């Protein structure tokens, strides 16, 4: 018997669009680029050869079109793993649930999800202007811990070593570590991106070790993060979405990876927020390789 998704669990608008994104199933491409800033959506879509829809709903914006014969949707997710929870679940529903019957489709539709974002570099070899492809993502947000099968998609040995190195506080959410899809990493990163381990944080300031007027509960956090190493892997950058994307995609059977442009180096205490030219380069690189 097919599983039925009640109206309280799967919210569908009267026009047949998914509740938060405002997108209809036929408007979603198999290849999806995710960007945090909704204003970056038209910047990506400006390179499309054709555009078939442009949908804005709340903080989300979606444009679907074609680039060199490839049908692609670009979705503005907003900031944070909580937004990624909404976006990835709704993208999966658009692909794999029949909205007319509210039941799972007979055949599985696998999506390719590539995030393009910005981040803070944490090593000498991740200077401002470099591109990082997240081979693994560590979630400080705790999101994946709410889903069954979490341990099946996580690198548990890495997690334990990480918690031990940081003397992880029981007051914090248990961190989780999810590998990105290997084939997608190879295709997107090739040999010109840093292949790193990314931490996704539940905030921009305290969770990433930034202190303004409120003191930090764990002032040595970044020092310990920067010195952590496990089987030759080191933490390369902070951002706010990659762990939820990697984790949910893995649980659902989709392919996902995060790419980021480094706009600040936390170790060098340098930043550059005038990065349009480099972001354009990263966008074009992903469009060619997705």
GROMACS .gro file of C-alpha atoms in nm, residues 10-259:
model
  250
   10UNK     CA    1   0.258   1.810   0.289
   11UNK     CA    2   0.122   2.159   0.228
   12UNK     CA    3   0.011   2.226  -0.130
   13UNK     CA    4  -0.131   2.556  -0.255
   14UNK     CA    5  -0.469   2.560  -0.439
   15UNK     CA    6  -0.281   2.622  -0.766
   16UNK     CA    7  -0.081   2.300  -0.720
   17UNK     CA    8   0.243   2.460  -0.598
   18UNK     CA    9   0.443   2.344  -0.296
   19UNK     CA   10   0.370   2.567   0.005
   20UNK     CA   11   0.697   2.748   0.084
   21UNK     CA   12   0.875   2.754  -0.253
   22UNK     CA   13   0.565   2.825  -0.459
   23UNK     CA   14   0.694   2.588  -0.729
   24UNK     CA   15   0.489   2.331  -0.920
   25UNK     CA   16   0.633   1.983  -0.992
   26UNK     CA   17   0.666   2.046  -1.365
   27UNK     CA   18   0.871   2.361  -1.299
   28UNK     CA   19   1.159   2.176  -1.128
   29UNK     CA   20   1.463   2.057  -1.324
   30UNK     CA   21   1.670   1.751  -1.229
   31UNK     CA   22   1.980   1.972  -1.193
   32UNK     CA   23   1.941   2.230  -0.916
   33UNK     CA   24   2.176   2.509  -0.810
   34UNK     CA   25   2.115   2.640  -0.458
   35UNK     CA   26   2.226   2.987  -0.348
   36UNK     CA   27   2.174   3.146  -0.009
   37UNK     CA   28   2.110   3.499  -0.131
   38UNK     CA   29   1.785   3.525  -0.334
   39UNK     CA   30   1.943   3.820  -0.519
   40UNK     CA   31   2.203   3.576  -0.655
   41UNK     CA   32   1.932   3.374  -0.832
   42UNK     CA   33   1.895   3.616  -1.127
   43UNK     CA   34   2.274   3.651  -1.141
   44UNK     CA   35   2.299   3.278  -1.207
   45UNK     CA   36   2.001   3.276  -1.440
   46UNK     CA   37   2.148   3.565  -1.641
   47UNK     CA   38   2.374   3.305  -1.805
   48UNK     CA   39   2.080   3.085  -1.908
   49UNK     CA   40   2.000   3.058  -2.278
   50UNK     CA   41   1.627   3.032  -2.199
   51UNK     CA   42   1.406   3.090  -1.894
   52UNK     CA   43   1.069   2.922  -1.842
   53UNK     CA   44   0.965   3.046  -1.496
   54UNK     CA   45   1.063   3.298  -1.227
   55UNK     CA   46   0.888   3.241  -0.894
   56UNK     CA   47   0.923   3.437  -0.570
   57UNK     CA   48   0.765   3.320  -0.244
   58UNK     CA   49   0.865   3.452   0.096
   59UNK     CA   50   1.247   3.463   0.102
   60UNK     CA   51   1.269   3.195  -0.167
   61UNK     CA   52   1.313   3.255  -0.539
   62UNK     CA   53   1.332   2.996  -0.817
   63UNK     CA   54   1.420   3.037  -1.184
   64UNK     CA   55   1.422   2.738  -1.420
   65UNK     CA   56   1.577   2.753  -1.765
   66UNK     CA   57   1.844   2.602  -1.986
   67UNK     CA   58   2.220   2.646  -2.012
   68UNK     CA   59   2.392   2.490  -2.314
   69UNK     CA   60   2.112   2.238  -2.349
   70UNK     CA   61   2.097   2.149  -1.978
   71UNK     CA   62   1.771   2.220  -1.795
   72UNK     CA   63   1.859   2.377  -1.459
   73UNK     CA   64   1.667   2.527  -1.168
   74UNK     CA   65   1.838   2.783  -0.947
   75UNK     CA   66   1.683   2.827  -0.604
   76UNK     CA   67   1.749   3.099  -0.349
   77UNK     CA   68   1.725   2.932  -0.009
   78UNK     CA   69   1.794   3.210   0.235
   79UNK     CA   70   2.046   3.163   0.515
   80UNK     CA   71   2.074   2.866   0.748
   81UNK     CA   72   2.021   2.492   0.783
   82UNK     CA   73   1.661   2.550   0.893
   83UNK     CA   74   1.586   2.695   0.550
   84UNK     CA   75   1.770   2.406   0.383
   85UNK     CA   76   1.539   2.168   0.572
   86UNK     CA   77   1.241   2.337   0.404
   87UNK     CA   78   1.398   2.364   0.060
   88UNK     CA   79   1.539   2.011   0.025
   89UNK     CA   80   1.227   1.844   0.165
   90UNK     CA   81   1.007   2.044  -0.074
   91UNK     CA   82   1.235   1.977  -0.372
   92UNK     CA   83   1.221   1.606  -0.296
   93UNK     CA   84   0.842   1.624  -0.265
   94UNK     CA   85   0.816   1.801  -0.602
   95UNK     CA   86   1.025   1.525  -0.758
   96UNK     CA   87   0.892   1.215  -0.584
   97UNK     CA   88   0.538   1.269  -0.454
   98UNK     CA   89   0.228   1.270  -0.673
   99UNK     CA   90   0.046   1.587  -0.568
  100UNK     CA   91  -0.287   1.463  -0.706
  101UNK     CA   92  -0.296   1.149  -0.489
  102UNK     CA   93  -0.055   1.264  -0.211
  103UNK     CA   94   0.132   0.935  -0.245
  104UNK     CA   95   0.491   0.849  -0.335
  105UNK     CA   96   0.554   0.804  -0.707
  106UNK     CA   97   0.629   0.457  -0.844
  107UNK     CA   98   0.967   0.559  -0.987
  108UNK     CA   99   1.233   0.755  -0.799
  109UNK     CA  100   1.358   1.082  -0.950
  110UNK     CA  101   1.712   1.161  -0.839
  111UNK     CA  102   1.814   1.526  -0.819
  112UNK     CA  103   2.161   1.678  -0.847
  113UNK     CA  104   2.195   1.960  -0.594
  114UNK     CA  105   2.494   2.194  -0.606
  115UNK     CA  106   2.519   2.480  -0.360
  116UNK     CA  107   2.712   2.795  -0.454
  117UNK     CA  108   2.792   3.009  -0.153
  118UNK     CA  109   3.045   3.216   0.036
  119UNK     CA  110   3.247   3.115   0.338
  120UNK     CA  111   3.527   3.196   0.579
  121UNK     CA  112   3.853   3.011   0.524
  122UNK     CA  113   4.029   2.856   0.823
  123UNK     CA  114   4.366   2.743   0.684
  124UNK     CA  115   4.664   2.911   0.518
  125UNK     CA  116   4.580   2.726   0.196
  126UNK     CA  117   4.225   2.870   0.183
  127UNK     CA  118   4.301   3.240   0.118
  128UNK     CA  119   4.046   3.498   0.008
  129UNK     CA  120   3.936   3.428  -0.349
  130UNK     CA  121   3.988   3.052  -0.340
  131UNK     CA  122   3.714   2.799  -0.421
  132UNK     CA  123   3.637   2.517  -0.176
  133UNK     CA  124   3.441   2.204  -0.260
  134UNK     CA  125   3.308   2.036   0.055
  135UNK     CA  126   3.410   1.671   0.050
  136UNK     CA  127   3.263   1.642   0.400
  137UNK     CA  128   3.035   1.872   0.596
  138UNK     CA  129   3.016   1.894   0.976
  139UNK     CA  130   2.687   2.017   1.119
  140UNK     CA  131   2.693   2.229   1.433
  141UNK     CA  132   2.319   2.287   1.380
  142UNK     CA  133   2.187   1.949   1.497
  143UNK     CA  134   1.932   1.923   1.215
  144UNK     CA  135   2.014   1.572   1.094
  145UNK     CA  136   1.980   1.434   1.446
  146UNK     CA  137   1.601   1.466   1.407
  147UNK     CA  138   1.595   1.216   1.117
  148UNK     CA  139   1.606   0.835   1.128
  149UNK     CA  140   1.902   0.682   0.948
  150UNK     CA  141   2.133   0.964   1.047
  151UNK     CA  142   2.413   0.726   1.148
  152UNK     CA  143   2.390   0.539   0.818
  153UNK     CA  144   2.498   0.844   0.614
  154UNK     CA  145   2.749   0.993   0.861
  155UNK     CA  146   3.120   0.938   0.916
  156UNK     CA  147   3.095   0.828   1.279
  157UNK     CA  148   3.470   0.784   1.334
  158UNK     CA  149   3.532   1.139   1.218
  159UNK     CA  150   3.256   1.265   1.449
  160UNK     CA  151   3.400   1.093   1.755
  161UNK     CA  152   3.752   1.219   1.686
  162UNK     CA  153   3.619   1.571   1.634
  163UNK     CA  154   3.417   1.571   1.957
  164UNK     CA  155   3.716   1.440   2.151
  165UNK     CA  156   3.951   1.703   2.007
  166UNK     CA  157   3.713   1.988   2.092
  167UNK     CA  158   3.607   1.839   2.427
  168UNK     CA  159   3.253   1.882   2.298
  169UNK     CA  160   3.012   2.033   2.550
  170UNK     CA  161   2.689   1.841   2.627
  171UNK     CA  162   2.511   2.177   2.616
  172UNK     CA  163   2.560   2.185   2.237
  173UNK     CA  164   2.385   1.987   1.964
  174UNK     CA  165   2.573   1.670   1.875
  175UNK     CA  166   2.776   1.743   1.560
  176UNK     CA  167   2.723   1.523   1.254
  177UNK     CA  168   2.956   1.465   0.958
  178UNK     CA  169   2.826   1.378   0.611
  179UNK     CA  170   3.036   1.302   0.301
  180UNK     CA  171   2.928   1.467  -0.023
  181UNK     CA  172   2.840   1.259  -0.329
  182UNK     CA  173   3.173   1.133  -0.466
  183UNK     CA  174   3.088   1.150  -0.835
  184UNK     CA  175   2.955   1.504  -0.798
  185UNK     CA  176   3.269   1.611  -0.611
  186UNK     CA  177   3.489   1.476  -0.890
  187UNK     CA  178   3.281   1.644  -1.159
  188UNK     CA  179   3.245   1.984  -0.990
  189UNK     CA  180   3.580   2.021  -0.809
  190UNK     CA  181   3.805   1.865  -1.075
  191UNK     CA  182   4.164   1.976  -1.001
  192UNK     CA  183   4.113   2.349  -0.947
  193UNK     CA  184   3.917   2.365  -0.619
  194UNK     CA  185   4.035   2.297  -0.265
  195UNK     CA  186   3.872   1.974  -0.146
  196UNK     CA  187   3.793   2.047   0.213
  197UNK     CA  188   3.586   1.978   0.521
  198UNK     CA  189   3.325   2.243   0.591
  199UNK     CA  190   3.156   2.328   0.920
  200UNK     CA  191   2.799   2.455   0.899
  201UNK     CA  192   2.708   2.675   1.193
  202UNK     CA  193   2.375   2.777   1.341
  203UNK     CA  194   2.472   3.142   1.336
  204UNK     CA  195   2.720   3.391   1.190
  205UNK     CA  196   2.864   3.533   1.511
  206UNK     CA  197   2.898   3.323   1.828
  207UNK     CA  198   2.868   2.981   1.659
  208UNK     CA  199   3.152   3.079   1.423
  209UNK     CA  200   3.366   3.215   1.706
  210UNK     CA  201   3.299   3.584   1.634
  211UNK     CA  202   3.275   3.801   1.942
  212UNK     CA  203   3.122   4.145   1.940
  213UNK     CA  204   2.967   4.270   2.267
  214UNK     CA  205   2.867   3.932   2.412
  215UNK     CA  206   3.154   3.707   2.531
  216UNK     CA  207   3.186   3.357   2.385
  217UNK     CA  208   3.107   3.048   2.592
  218UNK     CA  209   3.389   2.857   2.417
  219UNK     CA  210   3.658   3.111   2.324
  220UNK     CA  211   3.907   2.842   2.211
  221UNK     CA  212   3.665   2.686   1.964
  222UNK     CA  213   3.825   2.820   1.645
  223UNK     CA  214   4.177   2.742   1.764
  224UNK     CA  215   4.076   2.380   1.821
  225UNK     CA  216   3.883   2.362   1.493
  226UNK     CA  217   4.184   2.490   1.298
  227UNK     CA  218   4.419   2.233   1.453
  228UNK     CA  219   4.190   1.931   1.417
  229UNK     CA  220   4.307   1.661   1.177
  230UNK     CA  221   4.165   1.317   1.102
  231UNK     CA  222   4.320   1.081   0.849
  232UNK     CA  223   4.481   1.371   0.668
  233UNK     CA  224   4.162   1.578   0.659
  234UNK     CA  225   4.144   1.926   0.813
  235UNK     CA  226   3.861   2.173   0.860
  236UNK     CA  227   3.887   2.428   0.580
  237UNK     CA  228   3.594   2.666   0.619
  238UNK     CA  229   3.285   2.788   0.803
  239UNK     CA  230   2.948   2.849   0.636
  240UNK     CA  231   2.584   2.787   0.727
  241UNK     CA  232   2.412   2.537   0.495
  242UNK     CA  233   2.629   2.255   0.359
  243UNK     CA  234   2.575   1.997   0.636
  244UNK     CA  235   2.196   1.999   0.610
  245UNK     CA  236   2.216   1.982   0.231
  246UNK     CA  237   2.458   1.688   0.233
  247UNK     CA  238   2.272   1.504   0.507
  248UNK     CA  239   1.919   1.536   0.377
  249UNK     CA  240   2.026   1.459   0.020
  250UNK     CA  241   2.203   1.143   0.137
  251UNK     CA  242   1.899   1.026   0.335
  252UNK     CA  243   1.670   1.089   0.038
  253UNK     CA  244   1.898   0.936  -0.225
  254UNK     CA  245   1.987   1.257  -0.408
  255UNK     CA  246   2.334   1.377  -0.509
  256UNK     CA  247   2.461   1.692  -0.340
  257UNK     CA  248   2.775   1.898  -0.293
  258UNK     CA  249   2.862   2.249  -0.174
  259UNK     CA  250   3.105   2.488  -0.339
   0.00000   0.00000   0.00000
